[in-house]
């Protein structure tokens, strides 16, 4: 009886030649490779009346007489396949800015949202619009990290010039004017005066603008109301309505004067749903809402911001219409991270931190890109290099044809032998 | 992993509550198994004939969807892969992306040793611990087996870190491997040309191996071929194109491979993934050197950012400048922390160093990130003091002031419930600079003197030089 090496170590099992023949025939086997027969054995062909086809006889012969050549390894050829993920929900498409045809004076408008898949998952569904960058300016000189300040020193006194520089030199798709001087703790600038600043900025640039308050919950409704009126018909993004303030007054002003409203909550999905429902109840159309679920800096809560945005986006794609809105992220918050601006580490045991001017922009870039991967559609940013880098990489991932691709010219596996 | 609740796990355990694992009940052990805080081997009865069947089944059901591969040995060994979910909020990502920084075999010896030491010794304090990077990738630029082996030897002398040996030439890899065969290095890489030799080496030396191919049919075929041949410690590199459409497609490949592994249970491709952000350097070679290096390091960090989030389990990077290491390693920490861990610490009065009744009283919130930052800034600068941790519902200072969770009343409640007056006789507190607007009201409500500290606790030492002790204390 023949015993193959394969089952020599497993449960010893007797197998008759007749069975071998049947097995070989069933699988259409004409030759057995890599089979060694151990010990002395005798095989009588055609025992017990079994007729063995010549091919099988040959196969058996190959087992018995000729040692099989060492098996030439062969690649097991397979296909890689994976299904698309299809979602029921779709993110609302929102346009910011209005051209003269629509009652505004913008030369260009910006459209965001419309996604039916996770950000940059073009293999599931082509992302309809690339994310956009809105570069910040303020209505008064403010304290900024050195790496940021050096780019704005010449325009800090003049919001109009500041806004112009953002578009002309830093490629801003939009400009955000923060009316921070209106805070009673800062300058308590009257709402009427703040509205003039807004007019100035609208005249200075032709891109859509975002109008931000000071963050003071008592003063902002009044300030944003006046600003909305001054910017009548321009379809600005009014930033922002929040549950801790008279959001109704802000939403009403946005509705009345034809603007988009930014619905801002603090890292809380349920609060975001609640505020959005209040806005629906007030009659704010869905295409007039953008949400800001709060941005935290790299190292300072970015994990919460990332997951909060990612969860909102996934819920929206699954069909939660309360959350199916484009997302705006205040990436400038990245500069709150001490690593972005502090000269040396306050922790004595830390390895050297190197020059702060190199760290800061990268903190802003990585905070922005990370939240872009989570679901961000609008990035409010500040450092020119950071704004340009986030724009470049998100456009590449979006699939814009205008991006460079030197990568095509390099053999990527050559990184192994690459020399500076 | 196919099981979702402790009860489901419990069904496969003996259910005798024998306590051999150190837990009081089988159910408690079950929930720790689920969290990967205990191993099956810690339940001896499960390996007795009576339960062996169940034990075997449980091992299968508990196995992570993506194969877990270990590189290196001893304390610095790192597990990569072993993931079960596509999004961290679905449970958590388990094994953080291992960051490997490169050295190459044409470096001068002193330069090489110094770079290895720099990578190995680098550390950065973050939320209660020091972050470190994970591995060293050694590239064979020379293509000479002897040169490479010498380089590997010297690197191994300087560091305990796991090593990644990089060359597409199997002979070069084998010479290097001979120097560190007991260190379980990862070898890079088998491709469609050289895979037979790499398979042979991986088998002979029992080391994990990277398979490289941007063609996913080929990558899948290589993986199936290796695993059929008994080599299961596999890492896959689908190629990292640094720019443009190539980068977009690279992103797509990483996501689709992981999706096939986790969502579709395609075991043939459910292995850890490797990304090579250092490919950014190959497209930044012209122009002014310093400016160009900065650009390249930024672009490298951008690619790293993408693939730290989307599924690279190990990556090879080139820049070891602080501006690269700090944000890259911090992002890994952020994405790979367990999102279910509490975001707050216990409110209370902490003593830092050996405070006396004349020591300063600092105030902060109970948001974990804020607390650990402030605590370490004060203790690392050896300032004997009290730190009053106020309940802000786990929210940081700036947001809590804006949101009303931190106000004059919460300071008053904290002073009373922690009986601060028993220890701090000077009735003066230092509040965070970001809570400056609360100072007046807090003085009115508490009757204490309120000093406004710096906006960042890293500046407390400077602040102390200028402001401490105040008249109220001395």
Coordinates of N, CA, C and O in Angstrom, one line a residue, chain A residues 72-85 118 120-124 183 185 244 266 298-304 306-307 310-311 314 338-339 341-342 346-354 358-359 361-363 365-366 369-370 373 385 389 392-393 396-397 399 403-408 410-420, chain B residues 87-89 106 122-126 130 139-141 166 168 188 195-196 199 216-218 220-221 225 228 239-241 243-246 248 251-252 255-256 259-260 264 269 276 278 281-283 285 291 293 295 298-299 302 305-306 309-310 318 322-323 326-327 330-331 334 337 341 343 367 369 373 376-377 380-381 403 437 456-459:
Chain A
X72 N 8.7 23.9 -8.9 CA 9.0 25.3 -9.3 C 7.8 26.1 -8.7 O 6.7 25.9 -9.0
X73 N 8.2 27.0 -7.8 CA 7.1 27.8 -7.1 C 6.4 28.6 -8.2 O 7.0 29.2 -9.0
X74 N 5.1 28.7 -8.0 CA 4.4 29.5 -9.0 C 3.5 30.5 -8.2 O 3.0 30.2 -7.1
X75 N 3.3 31.7 -8.8 CA 2.5 32.7 -8.1 C 1.0 32.2 -8.2 O 0.6 31.8 -9.3
X76 N 0.3 32.3 -7.1 CA -1.1 31.9 -7.1 C -1.8 33.2 -7.6 O -1.9 34.2 -6.8
X77 N -2.3 33.2 -8.8 CA -2.8 34.4 -9.3 C -4.2 34.7 -8.8 O -5.1 33.8 -8.9
X78 N -4.4 35.9 -8.3 CA -5.8 36.2 -7.8 C -6.1 37.6 -8.3 O -5.3 38.4 -8.7
X79 N -7.4 37.9 -8.2 CA -7.9 39.3 -8.5 C -8.2 40.0 -7.2 O -8.8 39.4 -6.3
X80 N -7.9 41.3 -7.1 CA -8.3 42.0 -6.0 C -9.7 42.7 -6.3 O -9.8 43.4 -7.3
X81 N -10.6 42.4 -5.5 CA -12.0 43.0 -5.7 C -12.5 43.6 -4.4 O -12.3 43.0 -3.4
X82 N -13.2 44.7 -4.5 CA -13.9 45.2 -3.3 C -15.1 46.0 -3.8 O -15.0 46.7 -4.8
X83 N -16.2 45.9 -3.0 CA -17.4 46.6 -3.5 C -17.3 48.1 -3.2 O -16.6 48.5 -2.3
X84 N -18.1 48.8 -3.9 CA -18.3 50.2 -3.6 C -19.2 50.3 -2.4 O -20.1 49.5 -2.2
X85 N -19.1 51.4 -1.6 CA -20.0 51.7 -0.5 C -21.0 52.7 -1.0 O -20.6 53.8 -1.5
X118 N -17.8 59.5 1.6 CA -16.8 60.1 2.5 C -15.8 61.0 1.7 O -15.7 60.8 0.5
X120 N -13.1 62.6 -0.4 CA -12.1 62.0 -1.4 C -12.3 60.5 -1.7 O -11.4 60.0 -2.3
X121 N -13.4 59.9 -1.3 CA -13.7 58.5 -1.7 C -14.3 58.5 -3.1 O -15.4 58.1 -3.3
X122 N -13.5 59.0 -4.1 CA -14.0 59.1 -5.4 C -14.3 57.8 -6.1 O -15.0 57.7 -7.0
X123 N -13.7 56.7 -5.5 CA -14.0 55.4 -6.0 C -15.4 54.9 -5.6 O -15.9 54.0 -6.1
X124 N -16.0 55.6 -4.6 CA -17.4 55.4 -4.3 C -18.3 56.3 -5.1 O -19.3 55.9 -5.6
X183 N -16.4 93.3 20.8 CA -16.5 92.7 22.1 C -16.4 93.8 23.1 O -15.5 94.6 23.1
X185 N -15.5 93.6 26.0 CA -14.2 93.5 26.8 C -13.0 94.0 26.0 O -11.9 94.1 26.5
X244 N -26.0 79.2 22.9 CA -25.9 80.0 24.1 C -26.2 81.5 23.9 O -25.8 82.3 24.6
X266 N -20.5 73.0 20.1 CA -19.2 72.7 20.6 C -19.0 71.2 20.8 O -19.4 70.6 21.9
X298 N -4.3 70.3 16.6 CA -3.5 69.1 16.7 C -2.9 69.0 18.1 O -2.2 70.0 18.6
X299 N -3.1 67.9 18.8 CA -2.5 67.7 20.2 C -3.4 68.3 21.3 O -3.2 68.1 22.4
X300 N -4.4 69.1 20.9 CA -5.2 69.7 21.9 C -6.7 69.5 21.6 O -7.5 70.4 21.5
X301 N -7.0 68.2 21.4 CA -8.4 67.8 21.2 C -8.8 67.5 19.8 O -9.9 67.3 19.5
X302 N -7.7 67.5 18.9 CA -8.0 67.2 17.5 C -8.7 65.8 17.4 O -9.6 65.7 16.5
X303 N -8.4 64.9 18.3 CA -9.0 63.6 18.2 C -10.5 63.7 18.4 O -11.3 63.1 17.7
X304 N -11.0 64.6 19.3 CA -12.4 64.8 19.5 C -13.0 65.4 18.3 O -14.1 65.1 17.9
X306 N -12.0 65.5 15.2 CA -11.9 64.6 14.1 C -13.1 63.6 14.2 O -13.9 63.5 13.2
X307 N -13.2 63.0 15.3 CA -14.3 61.9 15.4 C -15.7 62.5 15.4 O -16.6 62.0 14.9
X310 N -16.3 63.3 11.8 CA -16.5 62.0 11.0 C -17.8 61.4 11.3 O -18.5 60.9 10.4
X311 N -18.2 61.4 12.6 CA -19.4 60.7 13.0 C -20.6 61.5 12.4 O -21.6 60.9 11.9
X314 N -20.8 60.7 8.7 CA -21.3 59.3 8.4 C -22.8 59.2 8.7 O -23.6 58.6 8.0
X338 N 0.6 75.2 21.8 CA 1.9 75.9 22.2 C 3.0 75.5 21.2 O 3.9 76.3 21.0
X339 N 2.9 74.3 20.7 CA 4.0 73.8 19.8 C 4.0 74.6 18.5 O 5.0 74.6 17.8
X341 N 3.8 77.9 18.4 CA 4.4 79.2 18.5 C 5.5 79.4 19.6 O 6.3 80.3 19.5
X342 N 5.5 78.5 20.6 CA 6.4 78.7 21.7 C 7.9 78.4 21.3 O 8.1 77.4 20.6
X346 N 8.5 74.0 27.5 CA 8.5 74.2 28.9 C 8.8 73.0 29.7 O 9.1 73.0 30.9
X347 N 8.8 71.8 29.0 CA 9.2 70.5 29.7 C 10.7 70.3 29.6 O 11.1 70.1 28.4
X348 N 11.3 70.3 30.7 CA 12.8 70.2 30.6 C 13.3 68.9 29.9 O 14.4 69.0 29.3
X349 N 12.6 67.8 30.1 CA 13.1 66.5 29.5 C 12.9 66.4 28.0 O 13.4 65.4 27.4
X350 N 12.1 67.3 27.4 CA 11.8 67.1 26.0 C 13.0 67.2 25.1 O 13.9 68.0 25.5
X351 N 13.0 66.5 24.0 CA 14.1 66.8 23.0 C 13.8 68.2 22.5 O 12.7 68.7 22.5
X352 N 14.9 68.7 21.9 CA 14.8 70.1 21.3 C 13.7 70.3 20.4 O 13.4 69.4 19.6
X353 N 13.0 71.4 20.5 CA 11.8 71.7 19.7 C 12.1 72.3 18.3 O 11.3 72.4 17.5
X354 N 13.4 72.7 18.1 CA 13.7 73.4 16.9 C 13.0 74.7 16.7 O 12.2 75.1 17.6
X358 N 9.1 77.0 12.0 CA 8.9 75.8 11.1 C 7.7 75.0 11.6 O 7.0 74.4 10.8
X359 N 7.5 75.0 12.9 CA 6.5 74.1 13.5 C 5.1 74.7 13.2 O 4.2 73.9 12.9
X361 N 3.3 76.6 10.9 CA 2.6 76.3 9.7 C 2.2 74.8 9.6 O 1.1 74.5 9.1
X362 N 3.0 73.9 10.0 CA 2.7 72.5 9.9 C 1.6 72.1 10.9 O 0.8 71.3 10.5
X363 N 1.6 72.8 12.0 CA 0.4 72.5 12.9 C -0.9 72.9 12.3 O -1.9 72.2 12.4
X365 N -1.4 73.2 9.0 CA -1.6 72.3 7.8 C -2.2 70.9 8.3 O -3.2 70.5 7.8
X366 N -1.6 70.3 9.3 CA -2.1 69.0 9.7 C -3.4 69.0 10.4 O -4.2 68.1 10.3
X369 N -5.8 69.4 7.2 CA -5.9 68.2 6.4 C -6.7 67.1 7.2 O -7.5 66.4 6.6
X370 N -6.3 67.0 8.4 CA -7.0 65.9 9.3 C -8.5 66.1 9.3 O -9.3 65.2 9.1
X373 N -10.1 65.2 6.0 CA -10.3 63.8 5.8 C -11.6 63.4 6.6 O -12.2 62.4 6.2
X385 N 1.4 79.9 3.9 CA 1.9 78.6 3.4 C 1.0 77.4 3.8 O 0.8 76.5 3.0
X389 N -0.9 74.9 1.2 CA -0.6 73.5 1.2 C -1.9 72.7 1.4 O -2.1 71.7 0.7
X392 N -3.6 72.7 -1.9 CA -3.0 71.9 -2.9 C -3.3 70.4 -2.7 O -3.7 69.7 -3.6
X393 N -3.2 70.0 -1.5 CA -3.4 68.5 -1.2 C -4.8 68.1 -1.3 O -5.2 67.1 -1.9
X396 N -5.7 67.8 -5.0 CA -5.2 66.6 -5.5 C -6.1 65.4 -5.2 O -6.4 64.6 -6.0
X397 N -6.5 65.4 -3.9 CA -7.3 64.2 -3.5 C -8.7 64.3 -4.1 O -9.3 63.3 -4.4
X399 N -9.2 65.4 -7.0 CA -9.0 64.9 -8.4 C -9.0 66.1 -9.4 O -9.3 65.9 -10.6
X403 N -3.5 70.0 -10.9 CA -2.4 69.8 -9.9 C -1.2 69.1 -10.6 O -1.3 68.4 -11.6
X404 N -0.1 69.4 -10.1 CA 1.2 68.9 -10.6 C 1.2 67.4 -10.3 O 0.6 66.9 -9.3
X405 N 2.0 66.7 -11.0 CA 2.2 65.3 -10.7 C 3.6 64.8 -11.1 O 3.8 64.0 -12.1
X406 N 4.6 65.4 -10.4 CA 6.0 64.9 -10.7 C 6.2 63.5 -10.3 O 7.1 62.8 -10.8
X407 N 5.2 63.0 -9.5 CA 5.3 61.6 -9.0 C 5.3 60.7 -10.2 O 5.8 59.5 -10.1
X408 N 4.7 61.1 -11.3 CA 4.6 60.2 -12.5 C 6.0 59.9 -13.1 O 6.2 58.9 -13.7
X410 N 8.8 59.7 -11.3 CA 9.7 59.0 -10.5 C 9.2 57.5 -10.4 O 8.1 57.3 -10.4
X411 N 10.2 56.6 -10.3 CA 9.8 55.2 -9.9 C 9.7 55.2 -8.4 O 10.8 55.4 -7.7
X412 N 8.5 55.0 -7.9 CA 8.4 55.2 -6.5 C 9.2 54.3 -5.6 O 9.7 54.6 -4.6
X413 N 9.5 53.1 -6.2 CA 10.3 52.1 -5.3 C 11.7 52.6 -5.2 O 12.4 52.0 -4.3
X414 N 12.1 53.6 -6.0 CA 13.5 54.1 -5.9 C 13.8 54.8 -4.6 O 14.9 55.3 -4.4
X415 N 12.8 55.0 -3.7 CA 13.1 55.7 -2.4 C 14.1 54.9 -1.7 O 14.9 55.5 -0.9
X416 N 14.2 53.6 -1.9 CA 15.1 52.8 -1.2 C 16.6 53.2 -1.5 O 17.4 53.2 -0.6
X417 N 16.8 53.6 -2.7 CA 18.2 53.9 -3.1 C 18.4 55.4 -3.3 O 19.4 55.9 -3.7
X418 N 17.4 56.2 -2.9 CA 17.4 57.6 -3.1 C 18.5 58.3 -2.3 O 18.8 57.9 -1.1
X419 N 19.2 59.3 -2.9 CA 20.2 60.0 -2.2 C 19.9 61.5 -2.3 O 19.6 62.0 -3.4
X420 N 20.1 62.3 -1.2 CA 19.9 63.7 -1.3 C 20.9 64.4 -2.2 O 22.0 63.9 -2.3
Chain B
X87 N -13.4 53.0 11.3 CA -13.4 54.3 11.9 C -13.2 54.2 13.4 O -13.8 53.3 14.0
X88 N -12.4 55.1 14.0 CA -12.0 54.9 15.4 C -13.2 54.9 16.3 O -13.2 54.2 17.3
X89 N -14.3 55.7 16.0 CA -15.4 55.7 16.9 C -16.2 54.4 17.0 O -17.0 54.2 17.9
X106 N 25.3 54.4 2.9 CA 26.4 55.1 2.4 C 26.7 56.3 3.3 O 27.5 57.2 3.0
X122 N 14.8 60.4 20.9 CA 13.8 61.5 20.8 C 12.6 61.3 21.7 O 12.1 60.2 21.7
X123 N 12.2 62.3 22.4 CA 11.0 62.2 23.2 C 10.3 63.5 23.3 O 10.9 64.6 23.2
X124 N 9.0 63.4 23.6 CA 8.2 64.6 23.7 C 7.1 64.3 24.7 O 6.3 63.4 24.5
X125 N 7.0 65.2 25.7 CA 5.9 65.0 26.7 C 4.6 65.3 26.1 O 4.4 66.2 25.4
X126 N 3.6 64.4 26.4 CA 2.2 64.6 25.9 C 1.2 63.8 26.8 O 1.3 62.6 27.0
X130 N 5.8 60.3 27.9 CA 6.7 60.8 26.8 C 6.4 60.0 25.6 O 6.4 58.7 25.6
X139 N 18.3 51.7 4.6 CA 18.2 51.6 3.2 C 19.5 51.2 2.6 O 20.5 51.8 2.9
X140 N 19.5 50.3 1.7 CA 20.7 49.9 0.9 C 20.8 50.8 -0.3 O 20.2 50.5 -1.3
X141 N 21.6 51.9 -0.2 CA 21.8 52.8 -1.3 C 22.9 52.2 -2.2 O 22.9 52.3 -3.4
X166 N 15.9 47.5 4.1 CA 15.3 47.8 2.8 C 16.2 47.6 1.6 O 17.3 48.3 1.5
X168 N 15.7 45.8 -2.7 CA 14.9 44.8 -3.5 C 15.9 43.7 -3.9 O 15.4 42.8 -4.6
X188 N 12.2 44.4 3.6 CA 11.6 45.1 2.5 C 12.4 45.0 1.2 O 13.5 45.4 1.3
X195 N 10.2 37.8 -5.7 CA 9.5 37.2 -4.6 C 9.9 35.8 -4.1 O 9.8 35.5 -3.0
X196 N 10.4 35.0 -5.1 CA 10.8 33.6 -4.7 C 11.9 33.6 -3.7 O 11.9 32.9 -2.7
X199 N 10.7 34.9 -0.4 CA 9.9 33.9 0.3 C 10.8 32.9 1.0 O 10.6 32.6 2.2
X216 N -2.9 46.0 -7.5 CA -3.5 45.3 -6.4 C -3.8 43.8 -6.7 O -3.8 43.0 -5.7
X217 N -4.0 43.5 -7.9 CA -4.1 42.0 -8.2 C -2.8 41.3 -7.9 O -2.8 40.3 -7.3
X218 N -1.7 41.9 -8.3 CA -0.4 41.4 -8.0 C -0.2 41.3 -6.5 O 0.3 40.3 -6.0
X220 N -2.3 41.2 -4.1 CA -3.2 40.1 -3.5 C -2.6 38.8 -3.8 O -2.5 37.9 -3.0
X221 N -2.1 38.6 -5.1 CA -1.5 37.3 -5.5 C -0.3 37.0 -4.7 O -0.1 35.9 -4.2
X225 N 0.1 33.9 -2.2 CA 1.2 32.9 -2.4 C 2.1 32.8 -1.2 O 2.4 31.6 -0.8
X228 N 0.1 30.9 1.6 CA -0.1 29.5 1.2 C 1.3 28.7 1.5 O 1.2 27.5 1.8
X239 N 2.5 51.0 -2.5 CA 3.2 52.1 -3.2 C 2.7 53.4 -2.7 O 1.5 53.6 -2.5
X240 N 3.6 54.4 -2.5 CA 3.1 55.7 -2.1 C 3.5 56.7 -3.1 O 4.7 57.1 -3.2
X241 N 2.6 57.1 -4.0 CA 2.9 58.1 -5.0 C 2.8 59.5 -4.3 O 1.8 59.7 -3.6
X243 N 2.3 62.6 -5.3 CA 1.7 63.9 -5.8 C 0.5 63.5 -6.7 O 0.5 62.4 -7.3
X244 N -0.3 64.5 -7.0 CA -1.3 64.5 -8.1 C -2.2 63.3 -8.1 O -2.6 62.8 -7.0
X245 N -2.5 62.8 -9.3 CA -3.4 61.7 -9.5 C -2.8 60.5 -8.8 O -3.5 59.6 -8.2
X246 N -1.5 60.3 -8.8 CA -0.8 59.2 -8.1 C -1.2 59.2 -6.7 O -1.5 58.1 -6.1
X248 N -3.8 60.6 -5.2 CA -5.2 60.3 -5.1 C -5.4 58.8 -5.2 O -6.2 58.2 -4.4
X251 N -4.3 56.9 -2.1 CA -5.3 57.0 -1.0 C -6.4 56.0 -1.3 O -6.8 55.3 -0.3
X252 N -6.8 55.9 -2.5 CA -7.9 54.9 -2.8 C -7.4 53.5 -2.5 O -8.2 52.7 -2.0
X255 N -7.5 52.7 1.3 CA -8.9 52.6 1.8 C -9.5 51.3 1.3 O -10.1 50.5 2.1
X256 N -9.3 51.0 0.0 CA -10.0 49.8 -0.5 C -9.4 48.5 0.0 O -10.1 47.5 0.2
X259 N -10.8 48.1 3.4 CA -12.2 47.8 3.4 C -12.4 46.3 3.0 O -13.2 45.7 3.6
X260 N -11.6 45.9 2.1 CA -11.7 44.4 1.7 C -11.4 43.5 2.9 O -12.1 42.5 3.1
X264 N -15.2 43.1 4.1 CA -15.6 42.0 3.3 C -14.9 40.7 3.7 O -15.1 39.7 3.1
X269 N -6.0 39.6 1.9 CA -5.3 40.9 1.8 C -5.4 41.6 3.1 O -5.0 42.8 3.2
X276 N 5.1 55.0 2.5 CA 6.4 55.6 2.5 C 6.3 57.1 2.2 O 6.5 57.5 1.0
X278 N 8.3 59.2 2.7 CA 9.5 59.8 2.3 C 9.6 59.9 0.8 O 10.5 60.6 0.2
X281 N 10.4 63.3 -0.9 CA 11.7 63.8 -1.1 C 12.1 63.6 -2.5 O 13.0 64.4 -3.0
X282 N 11.6 62.7 -3.2 CA 12.0 62.4 -4.6 C 11.5 63.5 -5.6 O 12.0 63.6 -6.7
X283 N 10.5 64.2 -5.2 CA 10.0 65.3 -6.1 C 10.4 66.7 -5.6 O 9.9 67.7 -6.2
X285 N 13.7 68.0 -5.4 CA 15.2 68.0 -5.4 C 15.9 69.3 -6.0 O 17.0 69.5 -5.7
X291 N 15.4 76.0 1.8 CA 14.0 76.2 1.5 C 13.3 74.9 1.0 O 12.2 74.5 1.3
X293 N 14.4 71.8 1.4 CA 14.3 70.8 2.5 C 13.1 71.0 3.3 O 12.4 70.1 3.7
X295 N 10.3 72.5 2.4 CA 9.2 72.1 1.5 C 9.0 70.6 1.5 O 7.9 70.1 1.6
X298 N 7.6 69.3 4.7 CA 6.2 69.6 4.9 C 5.4 68.6 4.1 O 4.4 68.1 4.6
X299 N 5.8 68.4 2.8 CA 5.0 67.5 2.0 C 5.0 66.1 2.5 O 4.0 65.4 2.5
X302 N 2.6 65.9 5.2 CA 1.2 65.9 4.7 C 0.8 64.5 4.3 O -0.3 64.0 4.6
X305 N 0.3 62.5 7.3 CA -1.0 62.8 7.9 C -2.1 61.9 7.3 O -2.9 61.3 7.9
X306 N -2.1 61.9 5.9 CA -3.2 61.2 5.2 C -3.2 59.7 5.6 O -4.2 59.1 5.9
X309 N -4.0 58.5 9.2 CA -5.5 58.4 9.4 C -6.1 57.3 8.6 O -6.9 56.5 9.1
X310 N -5.7 57.2 7.4 CA -6.2 56.1 6.5 C -5.3 55.0 6.3 O -4.7 54.7 5.3
X318 N 11.7 60.4 6.4 CA 13.1 60.8 6.3 C 13.5 62.0 7.2 O 14.5 62.0 7.8
X322 N 12.8 68.4 14.4 CA 11.8 68.5 15.4 C 10.4 68.9 14.8 O 9.4 68.4 15.2
X323 N 10.4 69.8 13.8 CA 9.2 70.3 13.3 C 8.4 69.2 12.5 O 7.2 69.3 12.3
X326 N 7.5 66.2 15.9 CA 6.5 66.6 16.9 C 5.1 66.4 16.4 O 4.3 65.7 16.9
X327 N 4.7 67.1 15.2 CA 3.3 66.9 14.8 C 3.0 65.5 14.3 O 1.9 65.0 14.5
X330 N 2.5 63.4 17.3 CA 1.3 63.8 18.0 C 0.0 63.4 17.3 O -0.9 62.9 18.0
X331 N 0.0 63.4 16.0 CA -1.1 63.0 15.2 C -1.4 61.5 15.5 O -2.5 61.1 15.7
X334 N -3.1 61.1 18.7 CA -4.5 61.6 18.6 C -5.4 60.6 18.0 O -6.4 60.2 18.5
X337 N -5.6 57.1 20.1 CA -6.1 57.0 21.5 C -7.4 56.4 21.5 O -8.2 56.6 20.5
X341 N -12.0 56.4 26.1 CA -11.4 56.8 27.4 C -12.0 58.1 27.9 O -12.4 59.0 27.1
X343 N -12.6 61.8 29.1 CA -12.0 63.0 28.6 C -11.7 63.9 29.8 O -11.1 65.0 29.7
X367 N -10.6 69.0 32.2 CA -10.4 68.4 30.9 C -9.0 67.8 30.9 O -8.0 68.4 31.3
X369 N -6.7 66.8 28.9 CA -5.6 67.4 28.2 C -5.1 68.7 28.9 O -3.9 68.8 29.0
X373 N -1.4 68.9 30.9 CA -0.4 69.9 30.4 C 0.0 70.9 31.5 O 1.2 71.1 31.7
X376 N 2.1 69.0 34.2 CA 3.5 68.7 33.9 C 4.3 70.0 33.7 O 5.5 70.0 34.1
X377 N 3.7 71.1 33.3 CA 4.4 72.4 33.2 C 4.9 72.8 34.6 O 6.0 73.3 34.8
X380 N 7.4 69.9 36.1 CA 8.6 69.8 35.4 C 9.5 71.0 35.8 O 10.8 70.9 35.7
X381 N 8.9 72.1 36.1 CA 9.7 73.3 36.5 C 9.9 73.4 38.0 O 10.3 74.4 38.5
X403 N -18.7 78.7 27.1 CA -20.0 77.9 27.2 C -20.6 78.0 28.6 O -21.7 77.4 28.8
X437 N -11.6 87.0 32.0 CA -12.8 87.8 32.1 C -13.6 87.4 33.3 O -14.5 88.1 33.7
X456 N -0.9 80.5 28.5 CA -0.4 79.2 28.3 C 0.4 78.8 29.6 O 1.3 79.6 30.0
X457 N 0.1 77.6 30.1 CA 0.7 77.3 31.4 C 2.2 77.1 31.2 O 3.0 77.0 32.2
X458 N 2.7 76.9 30.0 CA 4.1 76.8 29.7 C 4.9 78.0 30.2 O 6.1 78.0 30.4
X459 N 4.1 79.1 30.3 CA 4.8 80.4 30.7 C 4.7 80.7 32.2 O 5.0 81.8 32.7

